Amino acid sequence: MSRTTTVFNINEELIFEKSASGKMAYSLPPLDVEDDTIEALLEPSLVRGEIEGFPEVSELDLIRHYVRLSTWNYHIDLGMYPLGSCTMKYNPKLNEKVARLGDLSGVHPLQEETLSQGNLELMFQLQVFLQELTGMDAVSLQPAAGAQGELTGLLMIRAYHVHQGKPRKYVLIADSAHGTNPASATLAGYDVISIPSNPGGTIDTSLLAERMSEDVACLMLTNPNTLGIFEVEIEKVAEIVHGRGGFIYMDGANFNALMGYARPGDMGIDVLHLNLHKTFSTPHGGGGPGSGPVACRQILAPYLPVPRVVRTGAGYSLEESPGSSIGRVHGFYGNFGMFVRALCYILSCGRTGLREISETAVLNSNYIRARLKNHYALAYHSPSLHEVVFSDKKQASNQIRTLDIAKRLIEHGFHPPTIYFPLIVRGALMIEPTESEGKAELDSFIDAMIAIAREARESPELLINAPITTKRTRVDETRAARQPILRWSPPAEAPPDEST
Amino acid sequence: MRYLSLTAEEKLQMLDAIGIRRVEDLFAVIPPAVRLKEALKIPEAWAESTVLDYFKSLGKRNASSERHGYFLGAGAYNHFIPSVVDAVISRSEFYTAYTPYQPEISQGTLQAIFEYQTLICQLTGMDVANASLYDGASALAEAVLMAQRITGRSRALVPPSLHPNYRQVLATYLANLDFPLDELRLEPSGRLDLNYLESALDDRHAAVVVQNPNFFGVIEDLKAVSAIAQRHSVLTIATVTEAISLALLQPAGQLGIDIVAGEGQSFGIPFNYGGPYLGLFATRNQYLRQIPGRLVGQTVDTRGRRSFVLTLSTREQHIKRERATSNICTNQGLCALTASVYLCALGKSGLRQLAEHNVKKAHYLKNLLKDYVVFSGPIFNEMVLTCDEHPRKINRRLFGEGIVGGLPLGKYYPERSHQMLICVTEQNSRAQIKRFAELFKAVEVAK
Amino acid sequence: MNIPEELHYTREHEWILVEDDTGTVGVTDHAQKELGDVVFVELPQRGEEIGAGEPFGSIESVKAVSEIYSPVSGQILETNSALQETPDKINSDPYGDGWIVRLRLIDRSEIKGLLSAQDYEHYLKEELAK
């Protein structure tokens, strides 16, 4: 076995297990004020004892630990990451450099506005660009992620109807929607009514007309939806909803399909969120942080969260007076570090580049669709934009399920697509290549998928047992859920360890 | 466009495979009436060097910890960040990975989060911690909602010494849920008035919220608070904004606290003008199934090897939809990693020493300005000072010498318009602290 | 397919065994297979009154949650607390140790509206053919 292989597969202990008393990876400057004992300053009853089991490691121990862990992650810089609805595009290095400029990242959120003019201008500029891209009248950058953006938009709608003297009870949600949509609606105090999709995969307008009433506050839709299909009847949808005094909330998770081609503001959308960590290239960070700015039409603008970044005569300021606002949704102004990256991305791409990005994302997805449609069952035959949804229907006759296809793809060197979502497609495989991938990478991915379709017929055990070449093989999720172990405990109290 | 890779010839080949002639044809499904007809009012692409210069020029119009001393805390703290932190979180294996939904190729992220959960349990003395929430303020809101699920009650008590922004976020989250908040009172010491708590609390309440150290910097008697709450089967939620205090103060788990929800920015995360930060969330085992957000658990793979995986996900929105424990999906993964690296770098004794230095430096200033200290209660590294001049005037004086002063409290508490909240950390040298005190008083003398 | 003759069934895949005015409720063998490994069961409180067709608890597998609907109206007499520690009994013995609640029937005539073993078998065949 080569050294590389050995290092790559080495079994890395938990940091707590590597700890040895007396080690440290930090050098505190000597204390330059009176060295009273803590007991002289604070009542002993307030002070804790030693933190049991807390790690003690040297700097190299620490670096090796995390570098080894890092080698077990699949990531965009390693290869294609075609997770549908997640928009796993390249995260430009310039973004990271700019976000680390100390004069931007070292600014305290509560220092005087006059001392934060650079950051306020940055936020204002991003708001202006997002307004332009979405065709909306106002933007708040505050929501920390898409789901918080949804909550913000729904609270604004609720506040509007309350202000009109008649709060409404229901929110209509397409059955293809992300799970955050109904969860956010509940949190905003609404009951959810589901709208089944029609055979074309879009909103059934006759059902919508039937369920839309004066009691419905809004319709939540995703456009293009989670099947990658544009809501072709969007004008009719808007007419139905607006006709009964309701609003349309758009989940902007799939905005990467539209830049420079269409704007939500021009299609009757009243309020939407964008995911800066999808369309605008801010990194996913292994699960976050995200950023979910909300954009809205003038009618809802008074209800946007405060504080708001506004331009004044001399510069920029934070307007805090609540007025009709729903209030704050974030401790400060949102995930500023993501604003820096998103603005950096917009400036680096420019208007032509942004349009080219959407164009390429849609082209890449349709190329995959064209080349895979004879090998995997298309969930819907309507034209799709930036993502395409297949199912395991063709493979199911060999007892091969979506999960097996996904796991086998890992051994062909790719991260699997989103699986089992949207819920309306049984055994869904949702593929979103993004614009970042070149033809060579797309071709390798397609070849791998075709090879897997063949393996499913000829040697299904390859799929059922996959992956076996990875750091870990399939894990026992049932055991994890039945007897949850959610933290490390010192050996004396630890349950029997069955690891090798 | 340097972020794209297709050549013109490749595009033609791909269009051929699809069976169309122009890329625009793929957008034909968008109804003509809603198609964008003009170019976006966004500039054409800038060169990399131009973009960098632009952001540098923006930075020059800020005061920052890069060039200034800070005596400002109030929810965001100026602590030194060891170089190892950025070295680890700058690895694209971590920052360009997605949520670890495929455990076989995500063990790095999963093990790191499992370790993070453990570190937060150790610091808080609680049984279980989640993989993080957006920030301290929304973590507190999630904690109150969780208390509602556990107790079936819809009312809570909050103190005036809760960070005003946290209070506002809580109010926003509860706005449509028929969930009133009752106001508690302070003693002259700056601590919660326990007699008033005793009289105000009853069995309609789901929870009492207490910040420790509180917004005014004063350390609370958590045990006494939770003892009163327990008599009415009311949960106690402890929130913290200065997480370094966890290394020195009695852990919540030993003081009868049910949920800890706070801010982890102090653990290696820069000011970032308010975000991204790190929502800490920990509780007791018995409430496991009511926790919002992601959890990583230990299990084995098919060969019996220790492995980690996202678990108990049936609580979450992608499965339970409108019945989920929370609408949250995204966590603050990279910030949780940041905190882990920071905490492991300092280690058991380093973290404790750092906490002690903060206390000692703050007390050095407290002694220099003892006539100006508003509250008599014990403090960690923040305190409220009374000023005869408008606090902004003092801050302008300080800024003349490169120091960003404290937070004027008048905006949040009109009756405290002549007070400022200040913070001292290990980053403030003795000389700087001394100068701060002189400038603070000099304004007085000059009057 | 395991569908005991003596039980009554619902279209939501619950079964009920009626003895005098007491009913024992669980989920069918087909339901446990569809769910996969059960990891958690949410049980109702004793004494709770449940209407026919109303949910009284839920069963969780690793990636799904299914509500359990009461076949008839009744008051909860007892819950199978062993499921807290060993939810897998629903998988291994759905008609025996995997029972979920016992309830006192309020209206015995509701039984007539339920499916017989034969009806249920027929219903399953139709469902699977879809």
mmCIF file of N, CA, C and O in Angstrom, chain A residues 400-476:
data_model
loop_
_atom_site.group_PDB
_atom_site.id
_atom_site.type_symbol
_atom_site.label_atom_id
_atom_site.label_comp_id
_atom_site.label_asym_id
_atom_site.label_seq_id
_atom_site.Cartn_x
_atom_site.Cartn_y
_atom_site.Cartn_z
ATOM 1 N N ILE A 400 -33.162 -2.370 -7.988
ATOM 2 C CA ILE A 400 -32.213 -1.299 -7.721
ATOM 3 C C ILE A 400 -32.994 -0.018 -7.462
ATOM 4 O O ILE A 400 -33.871 0.343 -8.238
ATOM 5 N N ARG A 401 -32.678 0.631 -6.353
ATOM 6 C CA ARG A 401 -33.387 1.852 -5.996
ATOM 7 C C ARG A 401 -32.469 3.052 -6.158
ATOM 8 O O ARG A 401 -31.251 2.922 -6.308
ATOM 9 N N THR A 402 -33.095 4.223 -6.067
ATOM 10 C CA THR A 402 -32.349 5.476 -6.198
ATOM 11 C C THR A 402 -31.127 5.530 -5.277
ATOM 12 O O THR A 402 -30.044 5.964 -5.685
ATOM 13 N N LEU A 403 -31.314 5.086 -4.037
ATOM 14 C CA LEU A 403 -30.192 5.137 -3.093
ATOM 15 C C LEU A 403 -28.986 4.355 -3.612
ATOM 16 O O LEU A 403 -27.838 4.788 -3.469
ATOM 17 N N ASP A 404 -29.243 3.199 -4.247
ATOM 18 C CA ASP A 404 -28.142 2.377 -4.761
ATOM 19 C C ASP A 404 -27.422 3.087 -5.912
ATOM 20 O O ASP A 404 -26.199 3.032 -6.010
ATOM 21 N N ILE A 405 -28.194 3.741 -6.754
ATOM 22 C CA ILE A 405 -27.593 4.485 -7.872
ATOM 23 C C ILE A 405 -26.705 5.595 -7.310
ATOM 24 O O ILE A 405 -25.569 5.791 -7.742
ATOM 25 N N ALA A 406 -27.240 6.299 -6.306
ATOM 26 C CA ALA A 406 -26.493 7.405 -5.700
ATOM 27 C C ALA A 406 -25.179 6.903 -5.097
ATOM 28 O O ALA A 406 -24.115 7.487 -5.301
ATOM 29 N N LYS A 407 -25.262 5.789 -4.367
ATOM 30 C CA LYS A 407 -24.061 5.301 -3.678
ATOM 31 C C LYS A 407 -23.025 4.787 -4.678
ATOM 32 O O LYS A 407 -21.820 4.929 -4.459
ATOM 33 N N ARG A 408 -23.504 4.189 -5.772
ATOM 34 C CA ARG A 408 -22.559 3.702 -6.776
ATOM 35 C C ARG A 408 -21.868 4.878 -7.484
ATOM 36 O O ARG A 408 -20.689 4.793 -7.843
ATOM 37 N N LEU A 409 -22.583 5.974 -7.644
ATOM 38 C CA LEU A 409 -22.012 7.155 -8.295
ATOM 39 C C LEU A 409 -20.787 7.661 -7.523
ATOM 40 O O LEU A 409 -19.832 8.175 -8.111
ATOM 41 N N ILE A 410 -20.825 7.507 -6.227
ATOM 42 C CA ILE A 410 -19.686 7.918 -5.398
ATOM 43 C C ILE A 410 -18.426 7.197 -5.861
ATOM 44 O O ILE A 410 -17.357 7.788 -5.969
ATOM 45 N N GLU A 411 -18.591 5.901 -6.194
ATOM 46 C CA GLU A 411 -17.408 5.138 -6.594
ATOM 47 C C GLU A 411 -16.944 5.474 -7.998
ATOM 48 O O GLU A 411 -15.825 5.161 -8.365
ATOM 49 N N HIS A 412 -17.819 6.118 -8.754
ATOM 50 C CA HIS A 412 -17.391 6.615 -10.061
ATOM 51 C C HIS A 412 -16.791 8.014 -9.929
ATOM 52 O O HIS A 412 -16.489 8.661 -10.920
ATOM 53 N N GLY A 413 -16.681 8.508 -8.687
ATOM 54 C CA GLY A 413 -15.961 9.765 -8.456
ATOM 55 C C GLY A 413 -16.816 11.016 -8.390
ATOM 56 O O GLY A 413 -16.288 12.120 -8.457
ATOM 57 N N PHE A 414 -18.137 10.845 -8.250
ATOM 58 C CA PHE A 414 -19.010 12.021 -8.218
ATOM 59 C C PHE A 414 -19.851 12.055 -6.949
ATOM 60 O O PHE A 414 -20.207 11.015 -6.396
ATOM 61 N N HIS A 415 -20.172 13.267 -6.539
ATOM 62 C CA HIS A 415 -21.160 13.389 -5.477
ATOM 63 C C HIS A 415 -22.523 13.064 -6.091
ATOM 64 O O HIS A 415 -22.808 13.486 -7.205
ATOM 65 N N PRO A 416 -23.364 12.325 -5.379
ATOM 66 C CA PRO A 416 -24.692 12.006 -5.925
ATOM 67 C C PRO A 416 -25.559 13.245 -6.088
ATOM 68 O O PRO A 416 -25.343 14.247 -5.425
ATOM 69 N N PRO A 417 -26.566 13.152 -6.959
ATOM 70 C CA PRO A 417 -27.576 14.220 -7.062
ATOM 71 C C PRO A 417 -28.429 14.239 -5.785
ATOM 72 O O PRO A 417 -28.273 13.385 -4.915
ATOM 73 N N THR A 418 -29.351 15.202 -5.711
ATOM 74 C CA THR A 418 -30.352 15.193 -4.642
ATOM 75 C C THR A 418 -31.249 13.979 -4.878
ATOM 76 O O THR A 418 -31.658 13.730 -6.011
ATOM 77 N N ILE A 419 -31.529 13.226 -3.817
ATOM 78 C CA ILE A 419 -32.341 12.023 -4.009
ATOM 79 C C ILE A 419 -33.625 12.078 -3.182
ATOM 80 O O ILE A 419 -33.684 12.721 -2.148
ATOM 81 N N TYR A 420 -34.627 11.402 -3.679
ATOM 82 C CA TYR A 420 -35.952 11.326 -3.031
ATOM 83 C C TYR A 420 -36.584 12.695 -2.821
ATOM 84 O O TYR A 420 -37.352 12.907 -1.882
ATOM 85 N N PHE A 421 -36.235 13.662 -3.620
ATOM 86 C CA PHE A 421 -36.872 14.970 -3.597
ATOM 87 C C PHE A 421 -36.916 15.478 -5.031
ATOM 88 O O PHE A 421 -35.942 15.290 -5.760
ATOM 89 N N PRO A 422 -37.989 16.125 -5.488
ATOM 90 C CA PRO A 422 -39.220 16.426 -4.755
ATOM 91 C C PRO A 422 -40.031 15.166 -4.424
ATOM 92 O O PRO A 422 -39.940 14.155 -5.115
ATOM 93 N N LEU A 423 -40.824 15.310 -3.346
ATOM 94 C CA LEU A 423 -41.546 14.159 -2.808
ATOM 95 C C LEU A 423 -42.566 13.592 -3.794
ATOM 96 O O LEU A 423 -42.970 12.445 -3.665
ATOM 97 N N ILE A 424 -42.979 14.411 -4.779
ATOM 98 C CA ILE A 424 -44.026 13.930 -5.697
ATOM 99 C C ILE A 424 -43.473 12.972 -6.750
ATOM 100 O O ILE A 424 -44.235 12.393 -7.514
ATOM 101 N N VAL A 425 -42.155 12.805 -6.789
ATOM 102 C CA VAL A 425 -41.565 11.837 -7.728
ATOM 103 C C VAL A 425 -41.026 10.668 -6.910
ATOM 104 O O VAL A 425 -40.160 10.839 -6.059
ATOM 105 N N ARG A 426 -41.551 9.495 -7.168
ATOM 106 C CA ARG A 426 -41.084 8.326 -6.426
ATOM 107 C C ARG A 426 -39.662 7.977 -6.876
ATOM 108 O O ARG A 426 -39.397 7.842 -8.061
ATOM 109 N N GLY A 427 -38.742 7.879 -5.928
ATOM 110 C CA GLY A 427 -37.354 7.551 -6.258
ATOM 111 C C GLY A 427 -36.665 8.625 -7.087
ATOM 112 O O GLY A 427 -35.903 8.330 -8.013
ATOM 113 N N ALA A 428 -36.898 9.886 -6.739
ATOM 114 C CA ALA A 428 -36.367 10.995 -7.547
ATOM 115 C C ALA A 428 -34.841 11.087 -7.494
ATOM 116 O O ALA A 428 -34.214 10.826 -6.469
ATOM 117 N N LEU A 429 -34.273 11.440 -8.660
ATOM 118 C CA LEU A 429 -32.854 11.779 -8.794
ATOM 119 C C LEU A 429 -32.820 13.159 -9.439
ATOM 120 O O LEU A 429 -33.141 13.293 -10.619
ATOM 121 N N MET A 430 -32.460 14.144 -8.664
ATOM 122 C CA MET A 430 -32.608 15.532 -9.114
ATOM 123 C C MET A 430 -31.224 16.107 -9.390
ATOM 124 O O MET A 430 -30.427 16.272 -8.474
ATOM 125 N N ILE A 431 -30.967 16.386 -10.668
ATOM 126 C CA ILE A 431 -29.608 16.737 -11.086
ATOM 127 C C ILE A 431 -29.503 18.206 -11.487
ATOM 128 O O ILE A 431 -30.219 18.664 -12.377
ATOM 129 N N GLU A 432 -28.616 18.920 -10.844
ATOM 130 C CA GLU A 432 -28.357 20.323 -11.198
ATOM 131 C C GLU A 432 -26.855 20.500 -11.374
ATOM 132 O O GLU A 432 -26.111 20.574 -10.393
ATOM 133 N N PRO A 433 -26.382 20.573 -12.608
ATOM 134 C CA PRO A 433 -24.927 20.623 -12.811
ATOM 135 C C PRO A 433 -24.325 21.995 -12.526
ATOM 136 O O PRO A 433 -23.136 22.089 -12.241
ATOM 137 N N THR A 434 -25.132 23.038 -12.586
ATOM 138 C CA THR A 434 -24.719 24.455 -12.549
ATOM 139 C C THR A 434 -23.888 24.802 -13.782
ATOM 140 O O THR A 434 -23.465 23.920 -14.534
ATOM 141 N N GLU A 435 -23.622 26.089 -13.925
ATOM 142 C CA GLU A 435 -22.850 26.593 -15.064
ATOM 143 C C GLU A 435 -21.362 26.293 -14.920
ATOM 144 O O GLU A 435 -20.609 26.420 -15.885
ATOM 145 N N SER A 436 -20.935 25.921 -13.710
ATOM 146 C CA SER A 436 -19.490 25.828 -13.463
ATOM 147 C C SER A 436 -18.811 24.698 -14.227
ATOM 148 O O SER A 436 -17.622 24.779 -14.510
ATOM 149 N N GLU A 437 -19.551 23.638 -14.544
ATOM 150 C CA GLU A 437 -18.915 22.462 -15.132
ATOM 151 C C GLU A 437 -18.668 22.626 -16.635
ATOM 152 O O GLU A 437 -19.526 23.088 -17.372
ATOM 153 N N GLY A 438 -17.501 22.199 -17.053
ATOM 154 C CA GLY A 438 -17.178 22.186 -18.475
ATOM 155 C C GLY A 438 -17.692 20.910 -19.114
ATOM 156 O O GLY A 438 -18.187 19.997 -18.428
ATOM 157 N N LYS A 439 -17.550 20.810 -20.439
ATOM 158 C CA LYS A 439 -18.124 19.668 -21.151
ATOM 159 C C LYS A 439 -17.440 18.361 -20.747
ATOM 160 O O LYS A 439 -18.096 17.322 -20.618
ATOM 161 N N ALA A 440 -16.133 18.415 -20.525
ATOM 162 C CA ALA A 440 -15.415 17.181 -20.186
ATOM 163 C C ALA A 440 -15.951 16.582 -18.884
ATOM 164 O O ALA A 440 -16.191 15.377 -18.780
ATOM 165 N N GLU A 441 -16.164 17.444 -17.884
ATOM 166 C CA GLU A 441 -16.666 16.953 -16.592
ATOM 167 C C GLU A 441 -18.103 16.441 -16.752
ATOM 168 O O GLU A 441 -18.465 15.407 -16.203
ATOM 169 N N LEU A 442 -18.909 17.175 -17.530
ATOM 170 C CA LEU A 442 -20.289 16.727 -17.766
ATOM 171 C C LEU A 442 -20.290 15.361 -18.444
ATOM 172 O O LEU A 442 -21.057 14.465 -18.070
ATOM 173 N N ASP A 443 -19.407 15.195 -19.435
ATOM 174 C CA ASP A 443 -19.350 13.918 -20.154
ATOM 175 C C ASP A 443 -18.940 12.778 -19.233
ATOM 176 O O ASP A 443 -19.497 11.675 -19.306
ATOM 177 N N SER A 444 -17.975 13.043 -18.352
ATOM 178 C CA SER A 444 -17.587 11.962 -17.425
ATOM 179 C C SER A 444 -18.747 11.585 -16.521
ATOM 180 O O SER A 444 -18.964 10.415 -16.211
ATOM 181 N N PHE A 445 -19.475 12.604 -16.068
ATOM 182 C CA PHE A 445 -20.618 12.334 -15.203
ATOM 183 C C PHE A 445 -21.672 11.507 -15.958
ATOM 184 O O PHE A 445 -22.177 10.504 -15.454
ATOM 185 N N ILE A 446 -21.968 11.930 -17.171
ATOM 186 C CA ILE A 446 -22.972 11.229 -17.984
ATOM 187 C C ILE A 446 -22.524 9.787 -18.247
ATOM 188 O O ILE A 446 -23.309 8.844 -18.100
ATOM 189 N N ASP A 447 -21.246 9.638 -18.588
ATOM 190 C CA ASP A 447 -20.729 8.278 -18.835
ATOM 191 C C ASP A 447 -20.870 7.412 -17.589
ATOM 192 O O ASP A 447 -21.217 6.235 -17.678
ATOM 193 N N ALA A 448 -20.595 8.019 -16.435
ATOM 194 C CA ALA A 448 -20.717 7.259 -15.181
ATOM 195 C C ALA A 448 -22.160 6.834 -14.955
ATOM 196 O O ALA A 448 -22.438 5.684 -14.601
ATOM 197 N N MET A 449 -23.083 7.750 -15.197
ATOM 198 C CA MET A 449 -24.509 7.425 -15.005
ATOM 199 C C MET A 449 -24.954 6.327 -15.966
ATOM 200 O O MET A 449 -25.714 5.429 -15.585
ATOM 201 N N ILE A 450 -24.455 6.383 -17.204
ATOM 202 C CA ILE A 450 -24.824 5.348 -18.186
ATOM 203 C C ILE A 450 -24.223 4.000 -17.767
ATOM 204 O O ILE A 450 -24.878 2.957 -17.827
ATOM 205 N N ALA A 451 -22.976 4.055 -17.293
ATOM 206 C CA ALA A 451 -22.336 2.821 -16.834
ATOM 207 C C ALA A 451 -23.118 2.208 -15.674
ATOM 208 O O ALA A 451 -23.305 0.988 -15.595
ATOM 209 N N ILE A 452 -23.614 3.063 -14.793
ATOM 210 C CA ILE A 452 -24.370 2.565 -13.636
ATOM 211 C C ILE A 452 -25.692 1.932 -14.088
ATOM 212 O O ILE A 452 -26.113 0.895 -13.568
ATOM 213 N N ALA A 453 -26.316 2.536 -15.093
ATOM 214 C CA ALA A 453 -27.562 1.952 -15.611
ATOM 215 C C ALA A 453 -27.287 0.539 -16.157
ATOM 216 O O ALA A 453 -28.102 -0.371 -15.990
ATOM 217 N N ARG A 454 -26.117 0.381 -16.774
ATOM 218 C CA ARG A 454 -25.761 -0.938 -17.297
ATOM 219 C C ARG A 454 -25.448 -1.896 -16.135
ATOM 220 O O ARG A 454 -25.920 -3.022 -16.104
ATOM 221 N N GLU A 455 -24.684 -1.396 -15.168
ATOM 222 C CA GLU A 455 -24.360 -2.217 -13.998
ATOM 223 C C GLU A 455 -25.628 -2.673 -13.275
ATOM 224 O O GLU A 455 -25.685 -3.792 -12.753
ATOM 225 N N ALA A 456 -26.629 -1.804 -13.258
ATOM 226 C CA ALA A 456 -27.873 -2.151 -12.567
ATOM 227 C C ALA A 456 -28.498 -3.393 -13.191
ATOM 228 O O ALA A 456 -29.122 -4.203 -12.510
ATOM 229 N N ARG A 457 -28.319 -3.542 -14.513
ATOM 230 C CA ARG A 457 -28.869 -4.723 -15.190
ATOM 231 C C ARG A 457 -27.942 -5.918 -15.042
ATOM 232 O O ARG A 457 -28.367 -7.030 -14.784
ATOM 233 N N GLU A 458 -26.626 -5.672 -15.199
ATOM 234 C CA GLU A 458 -25.687 -6.780 -15.321
ATOM 235 C C GLU A 458 -25.068 -7.241 -14.007
ATOM 236 O O GLU A 458 -24.836 -8.426 -13.819
ATOM 237 N N SER A 459 -24.747 -6.288 -13.141
ATOM 238 C CA SER A 459 -24.150 -6.689 -11.858
ATOM 239 C C SER A 459 -24.680 -5.816 -10.731
ATOM 240 O O SER A 459 -23.963 -4.982 -10.185
ATOM 241 N N PRO A 460 -25.950 -6.016 -10.416
ATOM 242 C CA PRO A 460 -26.610 -5.148 -9.427
ATOM 243 C C PRO A 460 -25.903 -5.123 -8.072
ATOM 244 O O PRO A 460 -26.003 -4.134 -7.348
ATOM 245 N N GLU A 461 -25.153 -6.205 -7.739
ATOM 246 C CA GLU A 461 -24.504 -6.216 -6.426
ATOM 247 C C GLU A 461 -23.491 -5.076 -6.283
ATOM 248 O O GLU A 461 -23.238 -4.586 -5.186
ATOM 249 N N LEU A 462 -22.948 -4.624 -7.425
ATOM 250 C CA LEU A 462 -22.026 -3.484 -7.384
ATOM 251 C C LEU A 462 -22.704 -2.245 -6.808
ATOM 252 O O LEU A 462 -22.089 -1.429 -6.139
ATOM 253 N N LEU A 463 -23.987 -2.120 -7.120
ATOM 254 C CA LEU A 463 -24.739 -0.955 -6.644
ATOM 255 C C LEU A 463 -25.208 -1.167 -5.209
ATOM 256 O O LEU A 463 -25.116 -0.276 -4.377
ATOM 257 N N ILE A 464 -25.689 -2.387 -4.958
ATOM 258 C CA ILE A 464 -26.278 -2.647 -3.644
ATOM 259 C C ILE A 464 -25.229 -2.559 -2.534
ATOM 260 O O ILE A 464 -25.519 -2.129 -1.430
ATOM 261 N N ASN A 465 -23.999 -2.943 -2.866
ATOM 262 C CA ASN A 465 -22.947 -2.919 -1.849
ATOM 263 C C ASN A 465 -22.181 -1.596 -1.793
ATOM 264 O O ASN A 465 -21.368 -1.392 -0.909
ATOM 265 N N ALA A 466 -22.398 -0.725 -2.767
ATOM 266 C CA ALA A 466 -21.614 0.509 -2.852
ATOM 267 C C ALA A 466 -21.968 1.461 -1.712
ATOM 268 O O ALA A 466 -23.099 1.433 -1.239
ATOM 269 N N PRO A 467 -21.006 2.278 -1.322
ATOM 270 C CA PRO A 467 -19.626 2.300 -1.784
ATOM 271 C C PRO A 467 -18.734 1.456 -0.876
ATOM 272 O O PRO A 467 -18.999 1.352 0.320
ATOM 273 N N ILE A 468 -17.714 0.867 -1.439
ATOM 274 C CA ILE A 468 -16.777 0.111 -0.590
ATOM 275 C C ILE A 468 -15.373 0.704 -0.619
ATOM 276 O O ILE A 468 -14.536 0.338 0.191
ATOM 277 N N THR A 469 -15.127 1.623 -1.530
ATOM 278 C CA THR A 469 -13.770 2.182 -1.624
ATOM 279 C C THR A 469 -13.608 3.468 -0.825
ATOM 280 O O THR A 469 -12.571 4.101 -0.849
ATOM 281 N N THR A 470 -14.643 3.871 -0.142
ATOM 282 C CA THR A 470 -14.615 5.140 0.582
ATOM 283 C C THR A 470 -14.115 4.957 2.006
ATOM 284 O O THR A 470 -13.966 3.830 2.484
ATOM 285 N N LYS A 471 -13.900 6.061 2.675
ATOM 286 C CA LYS A 471 -13.471 6.068 4.082
ATOM 287 C C LYS A 471 -14.408 5.198 4.934
ATOM 288 O O LYS A 471 -13.980 4.449 5.795
ATOM 289 N N ARG A 472 -15.695 5.311 4.683
ATOM 290 C CA ARG A 472 -16.681 4.490 5.363
ATOM 291 C C ARG A 472 -17.622 3.888 4.332
ATOM 292 O O ARG A 472 -17.899 4.502 3.302
ATOM 293 N N THR A 473 -18.116 2.678 4.617
ATOM 294 C CA THR A 473 -19.160 2.091 3.783
ATOM 295 C C THR A 473 -20.511 2.587 4.307
ATOM 296 O O THR A 473 -20.544 3.467 5.168
ATOM 297 N N ARG A 474 -21.606 2.032 3.787
ATOM 298 C CA ARG A 474 -22.904 2.544 4.241
ATOM 299 C C ARG A 474 -23.013 2.469 5.762
ATOM 300 O O ARG A 474 -22.589 1.486 6.357
ATOM 301 N N VAL A 475 -23.589 3.502 6.342
ATOM 302 C CA VAL A 475 -23.656 3.557 7.804
ATOM 303 C C VAL A 475 -25.029 3.144 8.302
ATOM 304 O O VAL A 475 -26.019 3.235 7.576
ATOM 305 N N ASP A 476 -25.059 2.690 9.538
ATOM 306 C CA ASP A 476 -26.294 2.191 10.136
ATOM 307 C C ASP A 476 -27.092 3.359 10.714
ATOM 308 O O ASP A 476 -26.908 3.756 11.860
#
